[in-house]
XYZ file of C-alpha atoms in Angstrom:
486
model
C -16.001 17.177 -15.069
C -14.183 13.935 -14.219
C -17.257 11.880 -15.092
C -17.665 13.678 -18.409
C -14.004 13.056 -19.251
C -14.336 9.389 -18.291
C -17.344 8.984 -20.579
C -15.123 9.963 -23.476
C -12.909 6.936 -22.802
C -13.609 3.502 -24.214
C -12.236 0.324 -22.691
C -10.702 -1.722 -25.489
C -12.063 -5.221 -26.082
C -8.603 -6.803 -25.861
C -7.791 -4.786 -22.749
C -10.955 -6.013 -21.024
C -10.498 -9.578 -22.267
C -7.026 -9.662 -20.710
C -8.561 -8.919 -17.299
C -11.285 -11.553 -17.511
C -11.213 -15.294 -16.788
C -11.713 -17.800 -19.581
C -15.491 -17.994 -20.136
C -15.108 -21.680 -20.944
C -13.986 -22.326 -17.392
C -17.414 -22.207 -15.734
C -21.095 -22.467 -16.523
C -23.118 -20.474 -17.190
C -20.450 -18.346 -18.831
C -22.444 -15.111 -18.851
C -22.850 -15.101 -15.035
C -19.205 -16.047 -14.678
C -18.145 -13.022 -16.762
C -20.629 -10.575 -15.229
C -19.400 -11.376 -11.706
C -15.799 -10.916 -12.822
C -16.493 -7.512 -14.415
C -18.408 -6.355 -11.327
C -15.496 -7.377 -9.103
C -13.030 -5.512 -11.331
C -15.160 -2.362 -11.081
C -15.292 -2.615 -7.278
C -11.535 -3.179 -7.132
C -10.910 -0.069 -9.246
C -9.204 -2.044 -12.012
C -11.934 -0.919 -14.392
C -12.671 2.790 -14.020
C -16.172 4.172 -13.506
C -18.088 5.885 -16.335
C -15.925 4.283 -19.022
C -17.557 2.936 -22.169
C -17.458 -0.853 -22.378
C -16.543 -2.511 -25.702
C -19.247 -3.168 -28.237
C -20.833 -6.595 -27.740
C -19.558 -7.990 -31.037
C -15.979 -6.817 -30.364
C -15.849 -8.310 -26.855
C -17.376 -11.568 -28.083
C -14.619 -11.844 -30.688
C -11.881 -11.022 -28.150
C -13.199 -13.677 -25.740
C -13.948 -16.209 -28.471
C -17.545 -16.557 -27.324
C -20.964 -15.772 -28.769
C -22.504 -12.343 -28.995
C -25.548 -13.697 -27.164
C -23.317 -14.478 -24.189
C -21.990 -10.905 -24.070
C -25.524 -9.521 -24.447
C -26.509 -11.556 -21.368
C -23.398 -10.320 -19.525
C -24.290 -6.677 -20.156
C -27.922 -7.343 -19.164
C -26.747 -8.734 -15.814
C -24.389 -5.801 -15.282
C -27.245 -3.357 -15.865
C -29.547 -5.302 -13.532
C -26.894 -5.235 -10.816
C -26.185 -1.536 -11.238
C -22.689 -2.052 -12.646
C -23.532 -0.596 -16.061
C -25.723 2.039 -17.669
C -26.734 2.076 -21.335
C -28.140 4.612 -23.717
C -29.683 3.333 -26.920
C -27.429 3.896 -29.888
C -24.641 5.329 -27.716
C -23.198 2.390 -25.801
C -22.792 0.967 -22.310
C -20.788 2.575 -19.487
C -19.486 1.218 -16.210
C -21.281 2.328 -13.057
C -21.456 1.637 -9.329
C -24.513 0.078 -7.680
C -26.452 2.212 -5.224
C -24.839 2.171 -1.795
C -21.590 0.535 -2.906
C -18.079 1.978 -2.804
C -14.890 0.671 -4.435
C -12.984 -1.804 -2.267
C -9.932 0.434 -2.359
C -12.003 2.918 -0.339
C -14.012 0.574 1.879
C -10.868 -1.204 3.060
C -9.785 2.083 4.677
C -13.083 2.794 6.408
C -13.681 1.838 10.019
C -14.981 -1.713 10.430
C -18.329 -2.633 11.880
C -18.643 -1.723 15.573
C -18.079 -5.324 16.653
C -15.316 -6.072 14.156
C -11.647 -6.222 15.103
C -9.605 -4.475 12.440
C -6.537 -6.434 11.360
C -6.512 -4.981 7.848
C -4.474 -1.923 8.793
C -1.044 -2.211 10.377
C -1.147 1.187 12.045
C -0.864 2.100 15.725
C -3.013 4.531 17.683
C -1.666 7.564 19.536
C -2.423 8.042 23.261
C -4.928 10.849 23.850
C -2.797 12.654 26.415
C 0.093 12.861 23.941
C -2.117 14.618 21.403
C -3.611 16.933 24.044
C -0.181 17.981 25.335
C 1.134 18.549 21.804
C -1.890 20.675 20.856
C -1.422 22.837 23.946
C 2.201 23.462 23.004
C 1.375 24.130 19.365
C -1.395 26.683 19.890
C 0.785 29.777 20.389
C 3.030 28.785 17.489
C 0.004 28.386 15.218
C -1.200 31.870 16.164
C 2.073 33.288 14.858
C 1.628 31.491 11.531
C -1.894 32.828 10.999
C -0.336 36.218 10.218
C 1.339 34.670 7.149
C -0.224 33.270 3.930
C 0.447 29.748 5.254
C 1.665 28.135 2.024
C 4.841 26.067 2.315
C 5.323 23.882 -0.795
C 8.603 22.506 0.562
C 7.251 22.147 4.093
C 7.812 24.292 7.177
C 11.506 25.254 7.267
C 11.842 24.178 10.896
C 10.299 20.767 10.157
C 12.593 20.264 7.145
C 15.538 21.060 9.396
C 14.319 18.604 12.057
C 13.906 15.780 9.533
C 17.333 16.529 8.026
C 18.895 16.399 11.468
C 17.290 12.996 12.111
C 18.856 11.615 8.927
C 22.228 13.021 9.917
C 21.941 11.504 13.391
C 21.185 8.108 11.801
C 24.370 8.220 9.730
C 23.311 9.986 6.511
C 24.519 13.592 6.376
C 21.570 15.700 5.183
C 20.743 19.392 4.834
C 17.200 20.881 4.799
C 17.395 21.564 1.051
C 17.334 17.792 0.533
C 14.010 17.391 2.374
C 10.462 17.756 1.053
C 7.643 17.449 3.590
C 4.627 15.612 2.180
C 1.153 14.506 3.221
C 2.338 11.044 4.194
C 4.729 8.595 2.555
C 2.158 7.607 -0.066
C 1.995 11.217 -1.256
C 5.787 11.272 -1.493
C 5.831 8.084 -3.580
C 3.094 9.365 -5.900
C 5.021 12.586 -6.521
C 8.194 10.642 -7.317
C 6.413 8.264 -9.690
C 4.786 11.200 -11.463
C 8.086 13.012 -11.986
C 10.514 10.166 -12.689
C 8.322 7.707 -14.604
C 6.028 7.689 -17.600
C 3.347 5.222 -18.732
C 4.894 1.930 -19.744
C 8.139 2.395 -17.811
C 9.454 -0.612 -15.937
C 9.542 -0.436 -12.146
C 11.205 -3.085 -10.003
C 9.224 -4.094 -6.908
C 9.524 -6.741 -4.260
C 7.065 -9.619 -4.178
C 5.199 -9.318 -1.840
C 5.103 -5.582 -1.309
C 3.020 -2.731 0.122
C -0.429 -2.655 -1.581
C -0.756 1.140 -1.607
C 2.526 1.467 -3.484
C 1.542 -1.220 -5.988
C -1.786 0.502 -6.606
C -0.051 3.841 -7.223
C 2.102 2.148 -9.860
C -0.904 0.551 -11.550
C -2.689 3.879 -11.721
C 0.443 5.445 -13.223
C 0.325 2.654 -15.864
C 3.791 1.397 -15.009
C 5.041 -2.122 -15.728
C 6.199 -3.865 -12.573
C 9.054 -6.364 -12.558
C 9.094 -8.338 -9.327
C 11.837 -9.942 -7.263
C 10.959 -12.318 -4.427
C 11.233 -11.632 -0.715
C 10.847 -14.945 1.118
C 10.936 -15.955 4.769
C 14.713 -16.027 4.311
C 14.736 -12.471 2.904
C 16.135 -11.211 -0.382
C 18.190 -13.107 -2.912
C 20.497 -10.252 -3.838
C 21.905 -12.110 -6.839
C 18.395 -12.292 -8.336
C 17.876 -8.613 -7.570
C 21.199 -7.707 -9.226
C 20.483 -9.782 -12.330
C 16.957 -8.344 -12.620
C 18.320 -4.802 -12.510
C 20.943 -5.722 -15.097
C 18.584 -7.484 -17.498
C 15.450 -5.315 -17.283
C 17.082 -1.917 -16.596
C 14.006 -0.523 -14.805
C 13.475 3.205 -14.545
C 12.904 2.946 -10.807
C 13.115 0.345 -8.033
C 10.835 0.534 -4.988
C 12.273 -1.293 -1.968
C 11.320 -1.717 1.697
C 14.617 -2.931 3.179
C 13.799 -2.202 6.838
C 11.343 -4.640 8.480
C 9.779 -5.224 5.108
C 6.014 -4.907 4.790
C 4.549 -7.550 4.940
C 7.315 -10.140 5.614
C 9.133 -8.239 8.377
C 12.540 -9.105 6.903
C 15.571 -6.808 7.346
C 18.036 -6.470 4.453
C 21.451 -7.446 5.885
C 24.071 -4.727 6.140
C 26.430 -6.719 3.912
C 23.910 -6.671 1.048
C 22.936 -3.018 1.177
C 25.936 -1.641 -0.666
C 25.510 -4.342 -3.336
C 21.941 -3.226 -3.986
C 22.958 0.430 -4.256
C 25.840 -0.388 -6.617
C 23.635 -2.586 -8.806
C 21.016 0.167 -9.142
C 23.725 2.692 -9.960
C 25.163 0.461 -12.693
C 21.754 0.061 -14.353
C 20.921 3.762 -14.074
C 17.890 2.944 -11.903
C 16.476 5.352 -9.361
C 16.129 3.704 -5.941
C 13.062 4.666 -3.924
C 13.575 3.390 -0.381
C 10.534 3.193 1.888
C 11.640 3.749 5.489
C 8.186 3.944 7.104
C 9.068 1.060 9.468
C 12.808 1.646 9.884
C 12.608 2.913 13.473
C 10.389 0.058 14.705
C 13.344 -2.163 15.648
C 12.263 -4.624 18.347
C 15.142 -7.100 18.638
C 18.025 -5.438 16.771
C 19.483 -1.935 16.521
C 17.626 0.366 14.142
C 19.314 0.209 10.722
C 21.111 3.129 9.115
C 19.490 4.569 5.977
C 20.173 2.498 2.858
C 21.468 5.629 1.113
C 24.291 5.814 3.652
C 25.723 2.627 2.124
C 26.458 4.260 -1.218
C 30.033 4.781 -2.237
C 31.512 7.862 -3.917
C 29.428 8.870 -6.923
C 26.869 6.081 -6.417
C 24.302 7.761 -4.185
C 22.915 10.520 -6.400
C 19.863 8.605 -7.574
C 18.311 7.522 -4.283
C 15.060 8.854 -2.867
C 14.319 7.934 0.740
C 10.687 8.113 1.836
C 9.583 8.309 5.455
C 6.499 8.964 7.513
C 5.083 9.383 11.007
C 2.153 7.042 10.293
C 3.764 3.873 11.665
C 5.857 5.409 14.449
C 3.256 7.908 15.691
C -0.199 8.084 14.071
C -1.569 7.752 10.548
C -4.120 10.508 11.116
C -1.362 13.091 11.308
C -0.599 12.672 7.564
C 2.997 13.849 7.774
C 5.657 12.267 5.619
C 8.812 13.344 3.844
C 11.332 12.398 1.246
C 15.072 12.901 1.095
C 16.568 13.364 -2.356
C 19.142 15.468 -4.220
C 18.214 19.136 -3.765
C 17.614 19.649 -7.507
C 15.058 16.821 -7.475
C 13.408 18.226 -4.348
C 12.925 21.518 -6.193
C 11.284 19.752 -9.149
C 9.045 17.708 -6.847
C 7.985 20.807 -4.914
C 6.988 22.458 -8.197
C 4.945 19.368 -9.066
C 3.218 19.241 -5.675
C 2.042 22.860 -6.036
C -0.244 21.679 -8.818
C -1.754 19.135 -6.408
C -2.165 20.726 -2.995
C -0.034 23.918 -2.717
C 1.531 22.594 0.489
C 0.647 20.709 3.650
C -1.305 21.718 6.742
C 0.661 24.079 8.988
C -1.112 22.711 12.071
C -0.144 19.119 11.274
C 3.457 20.132 10.628
C 3.677 22.012 13.924
C 2.267 18.973 15.717
C 4.845 16.830 13.943
C 7.633 19.103 15.197
C 6.503 18.715 18.795
C 6.135 14.950 18.488
C 9.527 14.563 16.804
C 11.090 16.506 19.669
C 9.654 13.877 22.017
C 10.360 10.948 19.722
C 12.866 9.328 22.058
C 10.468 8.760 24.935
C 7.423 8.142 22.733
C 9.200 5.573 20.578
C 10.626 3.693 23.575
C 7.118 3.240 24.994
C 5.752 2.221 21.617
C 8.454 -0.420 21.091
C 7.764 -1.927 24.530
C 4.055 -2.191 23.705
C 4.768 -3.721 20.318
C 6.994 -6.402 21.867
C 4.220 -7.272 24.330
C 1.587 -7.351 21.586
C 3.763 -9.438 19.274
C 4.260 -11.997 22.035
C 0.518 -12.099 22.748
C -0.324 -12.636 19.077
C 2.285 -15.369 18.670
C 1.069 -17.173 21.814
C -2.574 -16.983 20.706
C -1.745 -18.358 17.254
C 0.278 -21.200 18.754
C -2.624 -22.087 21.049
C -5.600 -21.793 18.694
C -4.057 -22.342 15.249
C -1.004 -24.544 15.787
C -0.810 -25.526 12.116
C 0.029 -21.969 11.067
C 3.699 -20.999 10.860
C 5.714 -17.787 10.612
C 9.186 -16.364 11.043
C 9.263 -13.895 13.927
C 10.356 -10.508 12.566
C 12.975 -8.480 14.387
C 10.919 -5.320 13.914
C 7.920 -3.828 12.179
C 4.242 -4.225 12.916
C 3.026 -7.602 11.672
C 3.510 -11.333 11.202
C 3.493 -12.858 7.707
C 1.734 -16.118 8.489
C 1.708 -19.285 6.366
C -1.684 -21.010 6.672
C -0.439 -24.215 5.069
C -3.175 -24.199 2.406
C -4.493 -21.615 -0.099
C -7.526 -20.425 1.876
C -6.556 -16.869 2.797
C -9.162 -15.054 0.685
C -11.956 -17.414 1.695
C -10.958 -17.069 5.351
C -10.854 -13.263 5.114
C -14.322 -13.199 3.556
C -15.847 -15.501 6.169
C -13.937 -13.972 9.120
C -15.812 -10.699 8.682
C -18.994 -12.572 9.614
C -17.256 -13.472 12.880
C -16.144 -9.911 13.570
C -12.589 -9.814 12.192
C -11.525 -7.758 9.216
C -8.322 -8.953 7.590
C -6.936 -9.204 4.061
C -5.574 -12.266 2.325
C -2.012 -12.307 1.097
C -2.975 -11.863 -2.564
C -3.408 -8.106 -2.187
C 0.306 -7.795 -1.338
C 1.424 -9.267 -4.650
C 2.096 -7.428 -7.914
C 1.436 -10.715 -9.747
C -1.967 -12.455 -9.899
C -2.667 -15.648 -8.005
C 0.057 -15.530 -5.368
C 0.107 -15.728 -1.550
C -3.314 -17.355 -1.144
C -1.736 -19.330 1.708
C -0.639 -16.171 3.545
C -2.128 -13.637 5.941
C -0.512 -10.481 7.244
C -1.576 -10.191 10.877
C -0.622 -6.888 12.561
C 0.168 -6.757 16.273
C -0.849 -3.119 16.696
C -3.926 -3.850 18.842
C -3.904 -4.505 22.631
C -3.077 -8.090 23.705
C -6.643 -8.966 24.740
C -7.965 -7.759 21.393
C -5.393 -9.811 19.509
C -6.228 -12.933 21.502
C -9.930 -12.453 20.750
C -9.212 -11.895 17.062
C -7.244 -15.153 16.838
C -10.020 -16.996 18.679
C -12.572 -15.678 16.175
C -10.404 -16.688 13.203
C -9.997 -20.176 14.665
C -13.774 -20.391 15.076
C -14.189 -19.271 11.467
C -11.804 -21.948 10.236
C -13.417 -24.658 12.387
C -16.791 -23.880 10.802
C -15.432 -24.756 7.374
C -14.751 -22.528 4.420
C -16.613 -22.524 1.119
C -14.577 -23.743 -1.832
C -13.060 -20.930 -3.857
C -15.234 -20.377 -6.931
C -13.637 -21.171 -10.271
C -13.900 -17.554 -11.353
C -12.159 -16.161 -8.312
C -9.455 -13.617 -9.131
C -7.021 -11.836 -6.816
C -8.451 -8.616 -5.452
C -6.277 -5.556 -6.033
C -6.741 -3.733 -2.773
C -5.091 -0.472 -1.778
């Protein structure tokens, strides 16, 4: 059904031309363009089974010859990136055995590869075993019910509300919606509050999954910088005032990927500025509890003054504090919005897994002891990573974050994508900084390096990256474009 619907869509010649490099920039131009289109298909920026523009139209849009475009389409068909039917047109396709990068980047790496692409911790086996033993009798009770809970299990909603209240933001269960992870929560909010073409303010850099969700919702992102020094709140205020975005997505707590923490003095300013522009604030708190050197921050929504906090959605998750495989997240919002979001989520999944939510309840009950152990391990792993980088790659620099899960490392030269490509041959999977940017061509001198692996593994990973760099990197091809990776 989805394929049949996609075949009814045609990619406009101007739309495709806007995604492609200038064909005059490299020779031969037809290979240059064919590689670029294949990369866009793998990155998901061009959908599968969509009709490509007619050769004459694309040639006009690119200001090149029709013969060049004919050669481009021939190469795409030879490589498996296109299928044609005489008299009907040419459609995008996927070569045999390939999967879009947005999927492959979430698969397990090769057996010998160290995975530094995902900043996500593991969960000790005994913790899961103990939680399952405690959950089993509770699950048996739920099997006598239909098992659908669009808002989430009432007891889990109450537990999440109580956690917000304990952190300084008074919350009742009616303000909580339990979701299948924070990404699910964000997707629901974007679907309800935004429409195609709406402006959305984002930080630059930002979380790739969130940026991809916005692209797929056809939203227009307006970016504000987050540097090693943090946010420039005056720029953020002026951007809100001048662009009046429908929504602003912020990660103020141990920002992913920079690790910065929005100062307490600036939080109320951000909330007031969003309120003045009529902008919904979506605050991602996935990392808020991973405070390593400072006290854990209070929720940003707690900084709102009278009448200024009604348009804030706070998104949280257990993926970074506990385990991503649990797929439990939540959002806190005005109760009327929670009701609308719950109605929307019914059309998607009817409600989350009861078993996962019961496990989440048990783990949240033990959060104090579990989190203390996790923070101690993260401090040890952060120190090991920093020491290994200083020893093997002394030219790289970074600002040590006071919390979170990763270092945002400056390589000193724009080689991040080339290094990431070559590092996989040496058994390290990592992503260059470009995938964290909403704007093309940025952060080629940056790597996000998580410290979620054991110290010995991190030391080995740094050694392998140093070996990769010492072997020399190929020059970036002229047709290289940033890869949009979820």
